[in-house]
mmCIF file with all atom_site columns, C-alpha atoms in Angstrom:
data_model
loop_
_atom_site.group_PDB
_atom_site.id
_atom_site.type_symbol
_atom_site.label_atom_id
_atom_site.label_alt_id
_atom_site.label_comp_id
_atom_site.label_asym_id
_atom_site.label_entity_id
_atom_site.label_seq_id
_atom_site.pdbx_PDB_ins_code
_atom_site.Cartn_x
_atom_site.Cartn_y
_atom_site.Cartn_z
_atom_site.occupancy
_atom_site.B_iso_or_equiv
_atom_site.pdbx_formal_charge
_atom_site.auth_seq_id
_atom_site.auth_comp_id
_atom_site.auth_asym_id
_atom_site.auth_atom_id
_atom_site.pdbx_PDB_model_num
ATOM 1   C CA . UNK A 1 1   ? 100.566 83.949  70.359  1.00 48.00 ? 1   UNK A CA 1
ATOM 2   C CA . UNK A 1 2   ? 101.101 85.321  73.873  1.00 65.00 ? 2   UNK A CA 1
ATOM 3   C CA . UNK A 1 3   ? 103.374 88.107  74.943  1.00 71.00 ? 3   UNK A CA 1
ATOM 4   C CA . UNK A 1 4   ? 106.402 87.321  77.053  1.00 78.00 ? 4   UNK A CA 1
ATOM 5   C CA . UNK A 1 5   ? 106.932 89.053  80.368  1.00 83.00 ? 5   UNK A CA 1
ATOM 6   C CA . UNK A 1 6   ? 108.953 91.978  79.002  1.00 87.00 ? 6   UNK A CA 1
ATOM 7   C CA . UNK A 1 7   ? 106.619 92.605  76.056  1.00 87.00 ? 7   UNK A CA 1
ATOM 8   C CA . UNK A 1 8   ? 103.574 92.444  78.330  1.00 88.00 ? 8   UNK A CA 1
ATOM 9   C CA . UNK A 1 9   ? 105.198 94.868  80.773  1.00 89.00 ? 9   UNK A CA 1
ATOM 10  C CA . UNK A 1 10  ? 106.109 97.284  77.948  1.00 91.00 ? 10  UNK A CA 1
ATOM 11  C CA . UNK A 1 11  ? 102.512 97.166  76.734  1.00 92.00 ? 11  UNK A CA 1
ATOM 12  C CA . UNK A 1 12  ? 101.189 97.876  80.236  1.00 91.00 ? 12  UNK A CA 1
ATOM 13  C CA . UNK A 1 13  ? 103.551 100.838 80.574  1.00 94.00 ? 13  UNK A CA 1
ATOM 14  C CA . UNK A 1 14  ? 102.405 102.239 77.221  1.00 95.00 ? 14  UNK A CA 1
ATOM 15  C CA . UNK A 1 15  ? 98.754  101.784 78.173  1.00 94.00 ? 15  UNK A CA 1
ATOM 16  C CA . UNK A 1 16  ? 99.209  103.524 81.530  1.00 95.00 ? 16  UNK A CA 1
ATOM 17  C CA . UNK A 1 17  ? 101.007 106.410 79.825  1.00 96.00 ? 17  UNK A CA 1
ATOM 18  C CA . UNK A 1 18  ? 98.105  106.689 77.377  1.00 96.00 ? 18  UNK A CA 1
ATOM 19  C CA . UNK A 1 19  ? 95.583  106.658 80.240  1.00 95.00 ? 19  UNK A CA 1
ATOM 20  C CA . UNK A 1 20  ? 97.573  109.452 81.867  1.00 95.00 ? 20  UNK A CA 1
ATOM 21  C CA . UNK A 1 21  ? 97.617  111.498 78.650  1.00 96.00 ? 21  UNK A CA 1
ATOM 22  C CA . UNK A 1 22  ? 93.842  111.188 78.214  1.00 95.00 ? 22  UNK A CA 1
ATOM 23  C CA . UNK A 1 23  ? 93.224  111.930 81.894  1.00 94.00 ? 23  UNK A CA 1
ATOM 24  C CA . UNK A 1 24  ? 95.345  115.091 81.660  1.00 95.00 ? 24  UNK A CA 1
ATOM 25  C CA . UNK A 1 25  ? 93.356  116.295 78.653  1.00 95.00 ? 25  UNK A CA 1
ATOM 26  C CA . UNK A 1 26  ? 90.188  115.704 80.657  1.00 94.00 ? 26  UNK A CA 1
ATOM 27  C CA . UNK A 1 27  ? 91.769  117.407 83.687  1.00 94.00 ? 27  UNK A CA 1
ATOM 28  C CA . UNK A 1 28  ? 91.275  114.263 85.770  1.00 94.00 ? 28  UNK A CA 1
ATOM 29  C CA . UNK A 1 29  ? 94.424  114.977 87.744  1.00 94.00 ? 29  UNK A CA 1
ATOM 30  C CA . UNK A 1 30  ? 94.057  112.115 90.234  1.00 94.00 ? 30  UNK A CA 1
ATOM 31  C CA . UNK A 1 31  ? 93.588  109.426 87.566  1.00 95.00 ? 31  UNK A CA 1
ATOM 32  C CA . UNK A 1 32  ? 96.551  110.805 85.605  1.00 95.00 ? 32  UNK A CA 1
ATOM 33  C CA . UNK A 1 33  ? 98.712  110.793 88.738  1.00 94.00 ? 33  UNK A CA 1
ATOM 34  C CA . UNK A 1 34  ? 97.694  107.207 89.597  1.00 94.00 ? 34  UNK A CA 1
ATOM 35  C CA . UNK A 1 35  ? 98.552  105.962 86.106  1.00 95.00 ? 35  UNK A CA 1
ATOM 36  C CA . UNK A 1 36  ? 101.925 107.755 86.169  1.00 95.00 ? 36  UNK A CA 1
ATOM 37  C CA . UNK A 1 37  ? 102.777 106.459 89.633  1.00 94.00 ? 37  UNK A CA 1
ATOM 38  C CA . UNK A 1 38  ? 102.129 102.912 88.380  1.00 95.00 ? 38  UNK A CA 1
ATOM 39  C CA . UNK A 1 39  ? 104.719 103.502 85.641  1.00 95.00 ? 39  UNK A CA 1
ATOM 40  C CA . UNK A 1 40  ? 107.276 105.201 87.907  1.00 95.00 ? 40  UNK A CA 1
ATOM 41  C CA . UNK A 1 41  ? 107.067 102.328 90.412  1.00 94.00 ? 41  UNK A CA 1
ATOM 42  C CA . UNK A 1 42  ? 108.355 100.065 87.657  1.00 93.00 ? 42  UNK A CA 1
ATOM 43  C CA . UNK A 1 43  ? 110.504 102.566 85.746  1.00 94.00 ? 43  UNK A CA 1
ATOM 44  C CA . UNK A 1 44  ? 111.611 105.338 88.124  1.00 94.00 ? 44  UNK A CA 1
ATOM 45  C CA . UNK A 1 45  ? 113.436 107.270 85.366  1.00 94.00 ? 45  UNK A CA 1
ATOM 46  C CA . UNK A 1 46  ? 110.625 107.184 82.775  1.00 95.00 ? 46  UNK A CA 1
ATOM 47  C CA . UNK A 1 47  ? 110.698 110.836 81.682  1.00 95.00 ? 47  UNK A CA 1
ATOM 48  C CA . UNK A 1 48  ? 107.258 110.782 80.063  1.00 95.00 ? 48  UNK A CA 1
ATOM 49  C CA . UNK A 1 49  ? 105.640 109.413 83.235  1.00 95.00 ? 49  UNK A CA 1
ATOM 50  C CA . UNK A 1 50  ? 107.553 111.865 85.439  1.00 95.00 ? 50  UNK A CA 1
ATOM 51  C CA . UNK A 1 51  ? 106.523 114.832 83.284  1.00 95.00 ? 51  UNK A CA 1
ATOM 52  C CA . UNK A 1 52  ? 102.862 113.806 83.213  1.00 96.00 ? 52  UNK A CA 1
ATOM 53  C CA . UNK A 1 53  ? 102.954 113.124 86.957  1.00 95.00 ? 53  UNK A CA 1
ATOM 54  C CA . UNK A 1 54  ? 104.345 116.627 87.527  1.00 94.00 ? 54  UNK A CA 1
ATOM 55  C CA . UNK A 1 55  ? 101.567 118.167 85.423  1.00 95.00 ? 55  UNK A CA 1
ATOM 56  C CA . UNK A 1 56  ? 98.938  116.136 87.301  1.00 95.00 ? 56  UNK A CA 1
ATOM 57  C CA . UNK A 1 57  ? 100.400 117.094 90.680  1.00 94.00 ? 57  UNK A CA 1
ATOM 58  C CA . UNK A 1 58  ? 100.360 120.759 89.708  1.00 92.00 ? 58  UNK A CA 1
ATOM 59  C CA . UNK A 1 59  ? 96.719  120.297 88.669  1.00 93.00 ? 59  UNK A CA 1
ATOM 60  C CA . UNK A 1 60  ? 95.859  119.005 92.151  1.00 92.00 ? 60  UNK A CA 1
ATOM 61  C CA . UNK A 1 61  ? 97.698  121.893 93.781  1.00 91.00 ? 61  UNK A CA 1
ATOM 62  C CA . UNK A 1 62  ? 100.643 119.765 94.916  1.00 92.00 ? 62  UNK A CA 1
ATOM 63  C CA . UNK A 1 63  ? 103.361 122.157 93.744  1.00 90.00 ? 63  UNK A CA 1
ATOM 64  C CA . UNK A 1 64  ? 106.131 120.579 95.859  1.00 91.00 ? 64  UNK A CA 1
ATOM 65  C CA . UNK A 1 65  ? 105.302 117.159 94.431  1.00 93.00 ? 65  UNK A CA 1
ATOM 66  C CA . UNK A 1 66  ? 105.189 118.625 90.918  1.00 92.00 ? 66  UNK A CA 1
ATOM 67  C CA . UNK A 1 67  ? 108.607 120.210 91.443  1.00 92.00 ? 67  UNK A CA 1
ATOM 68  C CA . UNK A 1 68  ? 110.065 116.882 92.615  1.00 94.00 ? 68  UNK A CA 1
ATOM 69  C CA . UNK A 1 69  ? 108.597 114.977 89.651  1.00 94.00 ? 69  UNK A CA 1
ATOM 70  C CA . UNK A 1 70  ? 109.696 117.582 87.120  1.00 92.00 ? 70  UNK A CA 1
ATOM 71  C CA . UNK A 1 71  ? 113.197 117.757 88.628  1.00 93.00 ? 71  UNK A CA 1
ATOM 72  C CA . UNK A 1 72  ? 113.462 113.965 88.248  1.00 94.00 ? 72  UNK A CA 1
ATOM 73  C CA . UNK A 1 73  ? 112.185 114.284 84.663  1.00 93.00 ? 73  UNK A CA 1
ATOM 74  C CA . UNK A 1 74  ? 114.771 116.930 83.779  1.00 92.00 ? 74  UNK A CA 1
ATOM 75  C CA . UNK A 1 75  ? 117.473 114.801 85.393  1.00 94.00 ? 75  UNK A CA 1
ATOM 76  C CA . UNK A 1 76  ? 116.364 111.726 83.402  1.00 93.00 ? 76  UNK A CA 1
ATOM 77  C CA . UNK A 1 77  ? 115.950 113.677 80.149  1.00 93.00 ? 77  UNK A CA 1
ATOM 78  C CA . UNK A 1 78  ? 117.894 116.973 80.250  1.00 92.00 ? 78  UNK A CA 1
ATOM 79  C CA . UNK A 1 79  ? 116.948 117.912 76.670  1.00 94.00 ? 79  UNK A CA 1
ATOM 80  C CA . UNK A 1 80  ? 113.198 117.946 77.502  1.00 92.00 ? 80  UNK A CA 1
ATOM 81  C CA . UNK A 1 81  ? 112.498 121.665 77.011  1.00 94.00 ? 81  UNK A CA 1
ATOM 82  C CA . UNK A 1 82  ? 108.845 121.546 78.094  1.00 93.00 ? 82  UNK A CA 1
ATOM 83  C CA . UNK A 1 83  ? 109.705 119.796 81.377  1.00 92.00 ? 83  UNK A CA 1
ATOM 84  C CA . UNK A 1 84  ? 112.513 122.271 82.038  1.00 92.00 ? 84  UNK A CA 1
ATOM 85  C CA . UNK A 1 85  ? 110.241 125.248 81.247  1.00 93.00 ? 85  UNK A CA 1
ATOM 86  C CA . UNK A 1 86  ? 107.473 124.024 83.580  1.00 91.00 ? 86  UNK A CA 1
ATOM 87  C CA . UNK A 1 87  ? 109.994 123.159 86.309  1.00 91.00 ? 87  UNK A CA 1
ATOM 88  C CA . UNK A 1 88  ? 111.545 126.633 86.159  1.00 92.00 ? 88  UNK A CA 1
ATOM 89  C CA . UNK A 1 89  ? 108.113 128.285 86.131  1.00 92.00 ? 89  UNK A CA 1
ATOM 90  C CA . UNK A 1 90  ? 106.965 126.355 89.212  1.00 90.00 ? 90  UNK A CA 1
ATOM 91  C CA . UNK A 1 91  ? 110.280 126.928 90.977  1.00 90.00 ? 91  UNK A CA 1
ATOM 92  C CA . UNK A 1 92  ? 110.031 130.675 90.342  1.00 90.00 ? 92  UNK A CA 1
ATOM 93  C CA . UNK A 1 93  ? 106.415 130.762 91.578  1.00 88.00 ? 93  UNK A CA 1
ATOM 94  C CA . UNK A 1 94  ? 107.400 128.857 94.722  1.00 85.00 ? 94  UNK A CA 1
ATOM 95  C CA . UNK A 1 95  ? 110.247 131.294 95.356  1.00 87.00 ? 95  UNK A CA 1
ATOM 96  C CA . UNK A 1 96  ? 107.873 134.253 94.930  1.00 86.00 ? 96  UNK A CA 1
ATOM 97  C CA . UNK A 1 97  ? 105.422 132.722 97.415  1.00 81.00 ? 97  UNK A CA 1
ATOM 98  C CA . UNK A 1 98  ? 108.229 132.062 99.886  1.00 81.00 ? 98  UNK A CA 1
ATOM 99  C CA . UNK A 1 99  ? 109.497 135.612 99.700  1.00 79.00 ? 99  UNK A CA 1
ATOM 100 C CA . UNK A 1 100 ? 105.973 137.067 99.878  1.00 79.00 ? 100 UNK A CA 1
ATOM 101 C CA . UNK A 1 101 ? 105.043 135.102 103.010 1.00 73.00 ? 101 UNK A CA 1
ATOM 102 C CA . UNK A 1 102 ? 108.489 134.780 104.577 1.00 69.00 ? 102 UNK A CA 1
ATOM 103 C CA . UNK A 1 103 ? 107.687 136.958 107.589 1.00 62.00 ? 103 UNK A CA 1
ATOM 104 C CA . UNK A 1 104 ? 104.163 135.666 108.203 1.00 61.00 ? 104 UNK A CA 1
ATOM 105 C CA . UNK A 1 105 ? 103.562 132.772 110.599 1.00 56.00 ? 105 UNK A CA 1
ATOM 106 C CA . UNK A 1 106 ? 107.087 131.495 110.840 1.00 51.00 ? 106 UNK A CA 1
ATOM 107 C CA . UNK A 1 107 ? 109.331 129.998 108.224 1.00 50.00 ? 107 UNK A CA 1
ATOM 108 C CA . UNK A 1 108 ? 106.768 128.186 106.093 1.00 51.00 ? 108 UNK A CA 1
ATOM 109 C CA . UNK A 1 109 ? 103.976 130.722 105.624 1.00 51.00 ? 109 UNK A CA 1
ATOM 110 C CA . UNK A 1 110 ? 100.430 130.688 106.906 1.00 55.00 ? 110 UNK A CA 1
ATOM 111 C CA . UNK A 1 111 ? 99.623  127.112 107.851 1.00 55.00 ? 111 UNK A CA 1
ATOM 112 C CA . UNK A 1 112 ? 103.023 125.526 107.704 1.00 57.00 ? 112 UNK A CA 1
ATOM 113 C CA . UNK A 1 113 ? 101.480 122.211 106.715 1.00 62.00 ? 113 UNK A CA 1
ATOM 114 C CA . UNK A 1 114 ? 102.776 119.720 104.183 1.00 66.00 ? 114 UNK A CA 1
ATOM 115 C CA . UNK A 1 115 ? 99.335  118.099 104.079 1.00 69.00 ? 115 UNK A CA 1
ATOM 116 C CA . UNK A 1 116 ? 97.817  117.682 100.613 1.00 71.00 ? 116 UNK A CA 1
ATOM 117 C CA . UNK A 1 117 ? 95.090  120.112 99.617  1.00 70.00 ? 117 UNK A CA 1
ATOM 118 C CA . UNK A 1 118 ? 91.524  119.159 100.502 1.00 67.00 ? 118 UNK A CA 1
ATOM 119 C CA . UNK A 1 119 ? 89.532  117.369 97.817  1.00 64.00 ? 119 UNK A CA 1
ATOM 120 C CA . UNK A 1 120 ? 87.402  119.550 95.556  1.00 66.00 ? 120 UNK A CA 1
ATOM 121 C CA . UNK A 1 121 ? 84.002  120.463 97.021  1.00 68.00 ? 121 UNK A CA 1
ATOM 122 C CA . UNK A 1 122 ? 81.184  118.039 96.336  1.00 62.00 ? 122 UNK A CA 1
ATOM 123 C CA . UNK A 1 123 ? 81.573  114.648 94.732  1.00 62.00 ? 123 UNK A CA 1
ATOM 124 C CA . UNK A 1 124 ? 82.002  114.912 90.983  1.00 64.00 ? 124 UNK A CA 1
ATOM 125 C CA . UNK A 1 125 ? 80.342  112.071 89.149  1.00 70.00 ? 125 UNK A CA 1
ATOM 126 C CA . UNK A 1 126 ? 82.773  110.139 87.002  1.00 70.00 ? 126 UNK A CA 1
ATOM 127 C CA . UNK A 1 127 ? 81.747  109.130 83.532  1.00 74.00 ? 127 UNK A CA 1
ATOM 128 C CA . UNK A 1 128 ? 81.608  105.476 82.539  1.00 79.00 ? 128 UNK A CA 1
ATOM 129 C CA . UNK A 1 129 ? 85.015  105.445 80.827  1.00 77.00 ? 129 UNK A CA 1
ATOM 130 C CA . UNK A 1 130 ? 86.766  106.906 83.868  1.00 79.00 ? 130 UNK A CA 1
ATOM 131 C CA . UNK A 1 131 ? 84.986  104.420 86.140  1.00 82.00 ? 131 UNK A CA 1
ATOM 132 C CA . UNK A 1 132 ? 86.071  101.528 83.936  1.00 83.00 ? 132 UNK A CA 1
ATOM 133 C CA . UNK A 1 133 ? 89.683  102.714 83.768  1.00 86.00 ? 133 UNK A CA 1
ATOM 134 C CA . UNK A 1 134 ? 89.772  103.250 87.533  1.00 83.00 ? 134 UNK A CA 1
ATOM 135 C CA . UNK A 1 135 ? 88.326  99.749  88.064  1.00 87.00 ? 135 UNK A CA 1
ATOM 136 C CA . UNK A 1 136 ? 90.967  98.251  85.768  1.00 87.00 ? 136 UNK A CA 1
ATOM 137 C CA . UNK A 1 137 ? 93.752  100.062 87.610  1.00 88.00 ? 137 UNK A CA 1
ATOM 138 C CA . UNK A 1 138 ? 92.429  98.826  90.957  1.00 89.00 ? 138 UNK A CA 1
ATOM 139 C CA . UNK A 1 139 ? 92.056  95.268  89.631  1.00 90.00 ? 139 UNK A CA 1
ATOM 140 C CA . UNK A 1 140 ? 95.586  95.349  88.239  1.00 89.00 ? 140 UNK A CA 1
ATOM 141 C CA . UNK A 1 141 ? 96.977  96.578  91.560  1.00 87.00 ? 141 UNK A CA 1
ATOM 142 C CA . UNK A 1 142 ? 95.077  93.851  93.431  1.00 89.00 ? 142 UNK A CA 1
ATOM 143 C CA . UNK A 1 143 ? 96.381  91.162  91.053  1.00 89.00 ? 143 UNK A CA 1
ATOM 144 C CA . UNK A 1 144 ? 99.920  92.486  91.438  1.00 88.00 ? 144 UNK A CA 1
ATOM 145 C CA . UNK A 1 145 ? 99.598  92.347  95.249  1.00 87.00 ? 145 UNK A CA 1
ATOM 146 C CA . UNK A 1 146 ? 98.207  88.807  95.109  1.00 89.00 ? 146 UNK A CA 1
ATOM 147 C CA . UNK A 1 147 ? 101.016 87.745  92.794  1.00 88.00 ? 147 UNK A CA 1
ATOM 148 C CA . UNK A 1 148 ? 103.647 89.224  95.122  1.00 88.00 ? 148 UNK A CA 1
ATOM 149 C CA . UNK A 1 149 ? 101.991 87.630  98.162  1.00 88.00 ? 149 UNK A CA 1
ATOM 150 C CA . UNK A 1 150 ? 101.869 84.207  96.456  1.00 85.00 ? 150 UNK A CA 1
ATOM 151 C CA . UNK A 1 151 ? 105.482 84.551  95.386  1.00 86.00 ? 151 UNK A CA 1
ATOM 152 C CA . UNK A 1 152 ? 106.552 85.463  98.928  1.00 84.00 ? 152 UNK A CA 1
ATOM 153 C CA . UNK A 1 153 ? 104.566 82.522  100.338 1.00 82.00 ? 153 UNK A CA 1
ATOM 154 C CA . UNK A 1 154 ? 106.156 80.135  97.829  1.00 80.00 ? 154 UNK A CA 1
ATOM 155 C CA . UNK A 1 155 ? 109.635 81.443  98.651  1.00 81.00 ? 155 UNK A CA 1
ATOM 156 C CA . UNK A 1 156 ? 108.963 81.042  102.361 1.00 79.00 ? 156 UNK A CA 1
ATOM 157 C CA . UNK A 1 157 ? 107.723 77.489  101.838 1.00 75.00 ? 157 UNK A CA 1
ATOM 158 C CA . UNK A 1 158 ? 110.735 76.680  99.675  1.00 76.00 ? 158 UNK A CA 1
ATOM 159 C CA . UNK A 1 159 ? 113.091 78.090  102.292 1.00 76.00 ? 159 UNK A CA 1
ATOM 160 C CA . UNK A 1 160 ? 111.419 76.049  105.021 1.00 74.00 ? 160 UNK A CA 1
ATOM 161 C CA . UNK A 1 161 ? 111.436 72.853  102.962 1.00 70.00 ? 161 UNK A CA 1
ATOM 162 C CA . UNK A 1 162 ? 107.624 72.515  102.922 1.00 64.00 ? 162 UNK A CA 1
ATOM 163 C CA . UNK A 1 163 ? 106.139 70.873  99.816  1.00 67.00 ? 163 UNK A CA 1
ATOM 164 C CA . UNK A 1 164 ? 104.046 73.069  97.477  1.00 65.00 ? 164 UNK A CA 1
ATOM 165 C CA . UNK A 1 165 ? 100.297 73.089  97.943  1.00 71.00 ? 165 UNK A CA 1
ATOM 166 C CA . UNK A 1 166 ? 97.997  71.359  95.476  1.00 66.00 ? 166 UNK A CA 1
ATOM 167 C CA . UNK A 1 167 ? 96.816  74.778  94.240  1.00 64.00 ? 167 UNK A CA 1
ATOM 168 C CA . UNK A 1 168 ? 100.384 75.891  93.522  1.00 68.00 ? 168 UNK A CA 1
ATOM 169 C CA . UNK A 1 169 ? 101.071 72.666  91.630  1.00 70.00 ? 169 UNK A CA 1
ATOM 170 C CA . UNK A 1 170 ? 97.887  73.099  89.573  1.00 64.00 ? 170 UNK A CA 1
ATOM 171 C CA . UNK A 1 171 ? 98.727  76.735  88.778  1.00 63.00 ? 171 UNK A CA 1
ATOM 172 C CA . UNK A 1 172 ? 102.254 75.778  87.738  1.00 67.00 ? 172 UNK A CA 1
ATOM 173 C CA . UNK A 1 173 ? 100.896 73.092  85.404  1.00 69.00 ? 173 UNK A CA 1
ATOM 174 C CA . UNK A 1 174 ? 98.323  75.527  83.975  1.00 64.00 ? 174 UNK A CA 1
ATOM 175 C CA . UNK A 1 175 ? 101.046 78.090  83.226  1.00 63.00 ? 175 UNK A CA 1
ATOM 176 C CA . UNK A 1 176 ? 102.941 75.551  81.157  1.00 61.00 ? 176 UNK A CA 1
ATOM 177 C CA . UNK A 1 177 ? 101.467 74.916  77.737  1.00 52.00 ? 177 UNK A CA 1
ATOM 178 C CA . UNK A 1 178 ? 102.220 72.180  75.255  1.00 42.00 ? 178 UNK A CA 1
ATOM 179 C CA . UNK A 1 179 ? 105.949 71.679  74.862  1.00 46.00 ? 179 UNK A CA 1
ATOM 180 C CA . UNK A 1 180 ? 106.670 73.325  78.199  1.00 47.00 ? 180 UNK A CA 1
ATOM 181 C CA . UNK A 1 181 ? 106.126 76.875  76.922  1.00 47.00 ? 181 UNK A CA 1
ATOM 182 C CA . UNK A 1 182 ? 105.083 79.332  79.617  1.00 45.00 ? 182 UNK A CA 1
ATOM 183 C CA . UNK A 1 183 ? 101.781 81.099  78.950  1.00 43.00 ? 183 UNK A CA 1
ATOM 184 C CA . UNK A 1 184 ? 101.033 84.720  79.727  1.00 43.00 ? 184 UNK A CA 1
ATOM 185 C CA . UNK A 1 185 ? 98.859  85.048  82.791  1.00 39.00 ? 185 UNK A CA 1
#
């Protein structure tokens, strides 16, 4: 009993949101942000992903990114009190910093750089669970890229009138089960 495309996608979204929640509890800001970005690429107005992304970005020191994510969250879900509270807190802190440093080094403060903050000093060893989750996220991204590339190649071949390759024919037959039902990849 396989899941159809929409059910499989909904499950992936839920799993990525859960990875983000666990990563935030562990203060693994970069893993949380990666999981949330995966969700927001597919569902740009997913308030839960936007909120968790904002928290993760604030954890990495990316206050402007956190403000953008939280603003999008509040726009998508105006009744979200926690998102609104954090957004207003970060906005107020940014305004205080701007006014404090407004006369120093030009209009944007000391460095005037939009570059992300440097990584934390020294490599922190990831535990096995984090390594496995990171590997799964990377594998999923690679599979998604391969799928998109194959789809683009097939569309280009179709547009040019070229016949499908033997591999494409074999994959199409493998995707179809008994009775012509499509199987989940």
